[in-house]
Structures are given as structure tokens and as C-alpha cells.
mmCIF file with all atom_site columns, C-alpha atoms in Angstrom:
data_model
loop_
_atom_site.group_PDB
_atom_site.id
_atom_site.type_symbol
_atom_site.label_atom_id
_atom_site.label_alt_id
_atom_site.label_comp_id
_atom_site.label_asym_id
_atom_site.label_entity_id
_atom_site.label_seq_id
_atom_site.pdbx_PDB_ins_code
_atom_site.Cartn_x
_atom_site.Cartn_y
_atom_site.Cartn_z
_atom_site.occupancy
_atom_site.B_iso_or_equiv
_atom_site.pdbx_formal_charge
_atom_site.auth_seq_id
_atom_site.auth_comp_id
_atom_site.auth_asym_id
_atom_site.auth_atom_id
_atom_site.pdbx_PDB_model_num
ATOM 1   C CA . ASP A 1 1   ? -58.819 -22.896 2.220   1.00 0.00 ? 3   ASP A CA 1
ATOM 2   C CA . ASP A 1 2   ? -58.165 -24.172 5.498   1.00 0.00 ? 4   ASP A CA 1
ATOM 3   C CA . ASP A 1 3   ? -55.844 -26.878 3.560   1.00 0.00 ? 5   ASP A CA 1
ATOM 4   C CA . GLU A 1 4   ? -53.602 -24.153 1.876   1.00 0.00 ? 6   GLU A CA 1
ATOM 5   C CA . GLU A 1 5   ? -52.856 -21.923 5.345   1.00 0.00 ? 7   GLU A CA 1
ATOM 6   C CA . HIS A 1 6   ? -52.136 -25.426 7.314   1.00 0.00 ? 8   HIS A CA 1
ATOM 7   C CA . HIS A 1 7   ? -49.850 -26.702 4.545   1.00 0.00 ? 9   HIS A CA 1
ATOM 8   C CA . ASP A 1 8   ? -48.005 -23.009 4.293   1.00 0.00 ? 10  ASP A CA 1
ATOM 9   C CA . ALA A 1 9   ? -48.154 -22.391 8.117   1.00 0.00 ? 11  ALA A CA 1
ATOM 10  C CA . ARG A 1 10  ? -44.679 -24.092 9.262   1.00 0.00 ? 12  ARG A CA 1
ATOM 11  C CA . PRO A 1 11  ? -43.632 -23.114 12.641  1.00 0.00 ? 13  PRO A CA 1
ATOM 12  C CA . LYS A 1 12  ? -40.894 -20.754 12.920  1.00 0.00 ? 14  LYS A CA 1
ATOM 13  C CA . LYS A 1 13  ? -37.430 -21.390 14.926  1.00 0.00 ? 15  LYS A CA 1
ATOM 14  C CA . PRO A 1 14  ? -37.223 -18.796 17.449  1.00 0.00 ? 16  PRO A CA 1
ATOM 15  C CA . ARG A 1 15  ? -33.846 -16.519 16.785  1.00 0.00 ? 17  ARG A CA 1
ATOM 16  C CA . LYS A 1 16  ? -31.583 -16.693 19.316  1.00 0.00 ? 18  LYS A CA 1
ATOM 17  C CA . LYS A 1 17  ? -31.622 -13.119 21.738  1.00 0.00 ? 19  LYS A CA 1
ATOM 18  C CA . GLY A 1 18  ? -28.332 -11.244 21.681  1.00 0.00 ? 20  GLY A CA 1
ATOM 19  C CA . LYS A 1 19  ? -26.678 -13.306 18.290  1.00 0.00 ? 21  LYS A CA 1
ATOM 20  C CA . PRO A 1 20  ? -26.258 -10.801 15.675  1.00 0.00 ? 22  PRO A CA 1
ATOM 21  C CA . ALA A 1 21  ? -26.812 -11.741 12.131  1.00 0.00 ? 23  ALA A CA 1
ATOM 22  C CA . ALA A 1 22  ? -23.700 -13.862 10.243  1.00 0.00 ? 24  ALA A CA 1
ATOM 23  C CA . GLU A 1 23  ? -21.888 -11.187 8.815   1.00 0.00 ? 25  GLU A CA 1
ATOM 24  C CA . THR A 1 24  ? -21.397 -11.851 4.713   1.00 0.00 ? 26  THR A CA 1
ATOM 25  C CA . LYS A 1 25  ? -18.086 -11.554 2.929   1.00 0.00 ? 27  LYS A CA 1
ATOM 26  C CA . ARG A 1 26  ? -18.754 -8.247  0.890   1.00 0.00 ? 28  ARG A CA 1
ATOM 27  C CA . ASP A 1 27  ? -19.756 -6.627  4.487   1.00 0.00 ? 29  ASP A CA 1
ATOM 28  C CA . LYS A 1 28  ? -16.429 -7.849  6.062   1.00 0.00 ? 30  LYS A CA 1
ATOM 29  C CA . TRP A 1 29  ? -14.837 -6.534  2.795   1.00 0.00 ? 31  TRP A CA 1
ATOM 30  C CA . GLU A 1 30  ? -16.450 -3.023  2.980   1.00 0.00 ? 32  GLU A CA 1
ATOM 31  C CA . ARG A 1 31  ? -15.592 -3.066  6.547   1.00 0.00 ? 33  ARG A CA 1
ATOM 32  C CA . ARG A 1 32  ? -11.507 -3.387  6.203   1.00 0.00 ? 34  ARG A CA 1
ATOM 33  C CA . LYS A 1 33  ? -11.810 -1.325  2.546   1.00 0.00 ? 35  LYS A CA 1
ATOM 34  C CA . VAL A 1 34  ? -8.903  1.144   2.926   1.00 0.00 ? 36  VAL A CA 1
ATOM 35  C CA . LYS A 1 35  ? -9.259  4.276   1.201   1.00 0.00 ? 37  LYS A CA 1
ATOM 36  C CA . PRO A 1 36  ? -6.530  5.944   -0.837  1.00 0.00 ? 38  PRO A CA 1
ATOM 37  C CA . LEU A 1 37  ? -4.957  9.262   0.625   1.00 0.00 ? 39  LEU A CA 1
ATOM 38  C CA . ALA A 1 38  ? -6.285  11.354  -1.659  1.00 0.00 ? 40  ALA A CA 1
ATOM 39  C CA . GLN A 1 39  ? -9.631  10.492  -0.857  1.00 0.00 ? 41  GLN A CA 1
ATOM 40  C CA . VAL A 1 40  ? -9.035  11.042  2.756   1.00 0.00 ? 42  VAL A CA 1
ATOM 41  C CA . VAL A 1 41  ? -8.061  14.519  2.085   1.00 0.00 ? 43  VAL A CA 1
ATOM 42  C CA . HIS A 1 42  ? -10.633 15.695  0.115   1.00 0.00 ? 44  HIS A CA 1
ATOM 43  C CA . GLU A 1 43  ? -13.567 14.107  2.918   1.00 0.00 ? 45  GLU A CA 1
ATOM 44  C CA . GLU A 1 44  ? -11.365 16.067  5.569   1.00 0.00 ? 46  GLU A CA 1
ATOM 45  C CA . GLY A 1 45  ? -11.147 19.194  3.574   1.00 0.00 ? 47  GLY A CA 1
ATOM 46  C CA . LEU A 1 46  ? -7.494  19.814  4.310   1.00 0.00 ? 48  LEU A CA 1
ATOM 47  C CA . ASN A 1 47  ? -6.221  22.701  2.886   1.00 0.00 ? 49  ASN A CA 1
ATOM 48  C CA . PRO A 1 48  ? -2.261  23.167  2.401   1.00 0.00 ? 50  PRO A CA 1
ATOM 49  C CA . ASP A 1 49  ? -2.142  26.749  2.983   1.00 0.00 ? 51  ASP A CA 1
ATOM 50  C CA . ALA A 1 50  ? -3.397  26.480  6.614   1.00 0.00 ? 52  ALA A CA 1
ATOM 51  C CA . ASP A 1 51  ? -1.299  28.079  9.362   1.00 0.00 ? 53  ASP A CA 1
ATOM 52  C CA . GLU A 1 52  ? -1.977  24.826  11.512  1.00 0.00 ? 54  GLU A CA 1
ATOM 53  C CA . PRO A 1 53  ? -0.212  21.510  10.377  1.00 0.00 ? 55  PRO A CA 1
ATOM 54  C CA . ASN A 1 54  ? -1.431  19.067  8.757   1.00 0.00 ? 56  ASN A CA 1
ATOM 55  C CA . TYR A 1 55  ? -0.698  16.297  6.599   1.00 0.00 ? 57  TYR A CA 1
ATOM 56  C CA . LEU A 1 56  ? -0.023  18.102  3.666   1.00 0.00 ? 58  LEU A CA 1
ATOM 57  C CA . THR A 1 57  ? 2.489   20.412  5.193   1.00 0.00 ? 59  THR A CA 1
ATOM 58  C CA . ILE A 1 58  ? 4.053   18.767  8.010   1.00 0.00 ? 60  ILE A CA 1
ATOM 59  C CA . ALA A 1 59  ? 7.641   17.484  6.710   1.00 0.00 ? 61  ALA A CA 1
ATOM 60  C CA . ALA A 1 60  ? 10.402  15.462  7.990   1.00 0.00 ? 62  ALA A CA 1
ATOM 61  C CA . GLY A 1 61  ? 13.701  17.091  7.817   1.00 0.00 ? 63  GLY A CA 1
ATOM 62  C CA . PRO A 1 62  ? 16.712  15.622  6.585   1.00 0.00 ? 64  PRO A CA 1
ATOM 63  C CA . SER A 1 63  ? 18.277  12.696  8.585   1.00 0.00 ? 65  SER A CA 1
ATOM 64  C CA . SER A 1 64  ? 21.123  13.152  10.770  1.00 0.00 ? 66  SER A CA 1
ATOM 65  C CA . ARG A 1 65  ? 22.219  9.877   10.135  1.00 0.00 ? 67  ARG A CA 1
ATOM 66  C CA . PRO A 1 66  ? 24.000  8.100   7.451   1.00 0.00 ? 68  PRO A CA 1
ATOM 67  C CA . THR A 1 67  ? 21.893  6.310   4.749   1.00 0.00 ? 69  THR A CA 1
ATOM 68  C CA . ARG A 1 68  ? 21.634  3.018   5.071   1.00 0.00 ? 70  ARG A CA 1
ATOM 69  C CA . SER A 1 69  ? 23.124  0.422   2.196   1.00 0.00 ? 71  SER A CA 1
ATOM 70  C CA . PHE A 1 70  ? 21.671  -3.206  1.803   1.00 0.00 ? 72  PHE A CA 1
ATOM 71  C CA . CYS A 1 71  ? 23.099  -6.368  -0.078  1.00 0.00 ? 73  CYS A CA 1
ATOM 72  C CA . SER A 1 72  ? 21.970  -6.735  -3.527  1.00 0.00 ? 74  SER A CA 1
ATOM 73  C CA . VAL A 1 73  ? 21.728  -10.504 -3.298  1.00 0.00 ? 75  VAL A CA 1
ATOM 74  C CA . CYS A 1 74  ? 20.039  -10.977 -0.118  1.00 0.00 ? 76  CYS A CA 1
ATOM 75  C CA . GLY A 1 75  ? 18.799  -7.537  1.622   1.00 0.00 ? 77  GLY A CA 1
ATOM 76  C CA . TYR A 1 76  ? 21.240  -7.897  4.100   1.00 0.00 ? 78  TYR A CA 1
ATOM 77  C CA . PHE A 1 77  ? 22.883  -4.846  5.527   1.00 0.00 ? 79  PHE A CA 1
ATOM 78  C CA . GLY A 1 78  ? 25.670  -4.639  2.977   1.00 0.00 ? 80  GLY A CA 1
ATOM 79  C CA . ARG A 1 79  ? 29.068  -3.516  4.619   1.00 0.00 ? 81  ARG A CA 1
ATOM 80  C CA . TYR A 1 80  ? 31.316  -4.554  1.102   1.00 0.00 ? 82  TYR A CA 1
ATOM 81  C CA . THR A 1 81  ? 31.320  -2.709  -2.052  1.00 0.00 ? 83  THR A CA 1
ATOM 82  C CA . CYS A 1 82  ? 31.913  -4.522  -5.785  1.00 0.00 ? 84  CYS A CA 1
ATOM 83  C CA . THR A 1 83  ? 35.242  -3.086  -7.109  1.00 0.00 ? 85  THR A CA 1
ATOM 84  C CA . ARG A 1 84  ? 33.749  -3.650  -10.689 1.00 0.00 ? 86  ARG A CA 1
ATOM 85  C CA . CYS A 1 85  ? 30.282  -2.209  -10.483 1.00 0.00 ? 87  CYS A CA 1
ATOM 86  C CA . GLY A 1 86  ? 29.919  -0.415  -6.623  1.00 0.00 ? 88  GLY A CA 1
ATOM 87  C CA . MET A 1 87  ? 27.038  -2.442  -6.178  1.00 0.00 ? 89  MET A CA 1
ATOM 88  C CA . ARG A 1 88  ? 27.019  -3.596  -2.215  1.00 0.00 ? 90  ARG A CA 1
ATOM 89  C CA . TYR A 1 89  ? 26.763  -7.213  -0.545  1.00 0.00 ? 91  TYR A CA 1
ATOM 90  C CA . CYS A 1 90  ? 27.712  -8.466  2.970   1.00 0.00 ? 92  CYS A CA 1
ATOM 91  C CA . SER A 1 91  ? 29.580  -12.048 2.559   1.00 0.00 ? 93  SER A CA 1
ATOM 92  C CA . LEU A 1 92  ? 31.840  -13.843 0.115   1.00 0.00 ? 94  LEU A CA 1
ATOM 93  C CA . ARG A 1 93  ? 28.908  -16.158 -0.477  1.00 0.00 ? 95  ARG A CA 1
ATOM 94  C CA . CYS A 1 94  ? 26.908  -12.595 -1.879  1.00 0.00 ? 96  CYS A CA 1
ATOM 95  C CA . GLN A 1 95  ? 30.165  -11.493 -3.060  1.00 0.00 ? 97  GLN A CA 1
ATOM 96  C CA . ASN A 1 96  ? 30.723  -15.013 -5.368  1.00 0.00 ? 98  ASN A CA 1
ATOM 97  C CA . ASN A 1 97  ? 26.555  -15.259 -6.121  1.00 0.00 ? 99  ASN A CA 1
ATOM 98  C CA . HIS A 1 98  ? 26.886  -11.127 -7.170  1.00 0.00 ? 100 HIS A CA 1
ATOM 99  C CA . ARG A 1 99  ? 29.610  -11.835 -9.476  1.00 0.00 ? 101 ARG A CA 1
ATOM 100 C CA . GLU A 1 100 ? 28.098  -14.585 -11.292 1.00 0.00 ? 102 GLU A CA 1
ATOM 101 C CA . THR A 1 101 ? 24.798  -13.231 -11.911 1.00 0.00 ? 103 THR A CA 1
ATOM 102 C CA . ARG A 1 102 ? 24.392  -9.768  -11.379 1.00 0.00 ? 104 ARG A CA 1
ATOM 103 C CA . CYS A 1 103 ? 27.512  -7.817  -11.728 1.00 0.00 ? 105 CYS A CA 1
ATOM 104 C CA . LEU A 1 104 ? 26.639  -5.060  -14.046 1.00 0.00 ? 106 LEU A CA 1
ATOM 105 C CA . LYS A 1 105 ? 30.463  -4.633  -15.599 1.00 0.00 ? 107 LYS A CA 1
ATOM 106 C CA . PHE A 1 106 ? 32.175  -7.656  -17.173 1.00 0.00 ? 108 PHE A CA 1
ATOM 107 C CA . SER A 1 107 ? 35.659  -8.004  -17.689 1.00 0.00 ? 109 SER A CA 1
ATOM 108 C CA . ALA A 1 108 ? 36.966  -8.572  -21.436 1.00 0.00 ? 110 ALA A CA 1
#
């Protein structure tokens, strides 16, 4: 009996005070997990018919500024318009690329 107890009894290292236990990957994932909007609305109990403004009742009015148009090739601001298909481009380089690969109306 004494041999078994002595064999199993190992001196344990004292745990450092003030240092939290290591966080697992699952714990990190759970902490940064994002809820879908429908779940948040359900948990908060938001009512779209309520008098006070909430996420479901608030809405922005139309913009007073004109809509922005972007280059169909690179995504930069599209200042020019293709005369054949109406798509936007920003430079001569993008215009040539558009005509070679992306223009939808081909001349016969």
C-alpha cells in the first residue's frame, strides 16, 4: 500500500497567481461569434409598431446628392461612359480594356 501511494503522489507545481487559464480556440470563436440581425431583433423584443424609434422603424430619407458611378473595369470613380453599352470607365486604359473584354454590344 505504501509503495502505491508513494508512486502516485507527485509533487504538483504551484499555479502562478494572477495568470488566467489558457483560452481555447473554441472559447475565442464563441467570444467573437456574431449573431444574425434576426436573432438580435428577436432577443431584444423589438416591435416594429412601437412609437419610439428602433432599428426596424428608423429609415434614412433619399440622398440629396447624386448617385455615384464607378468604373466597370477597376472600380475607381467612372467619369466616362461607353457609347456602345453605357457602362462607365475612368481612363483610356480602362476604356480599351472594357472594349476588348467587357463591352456587351459588339459591332457587326
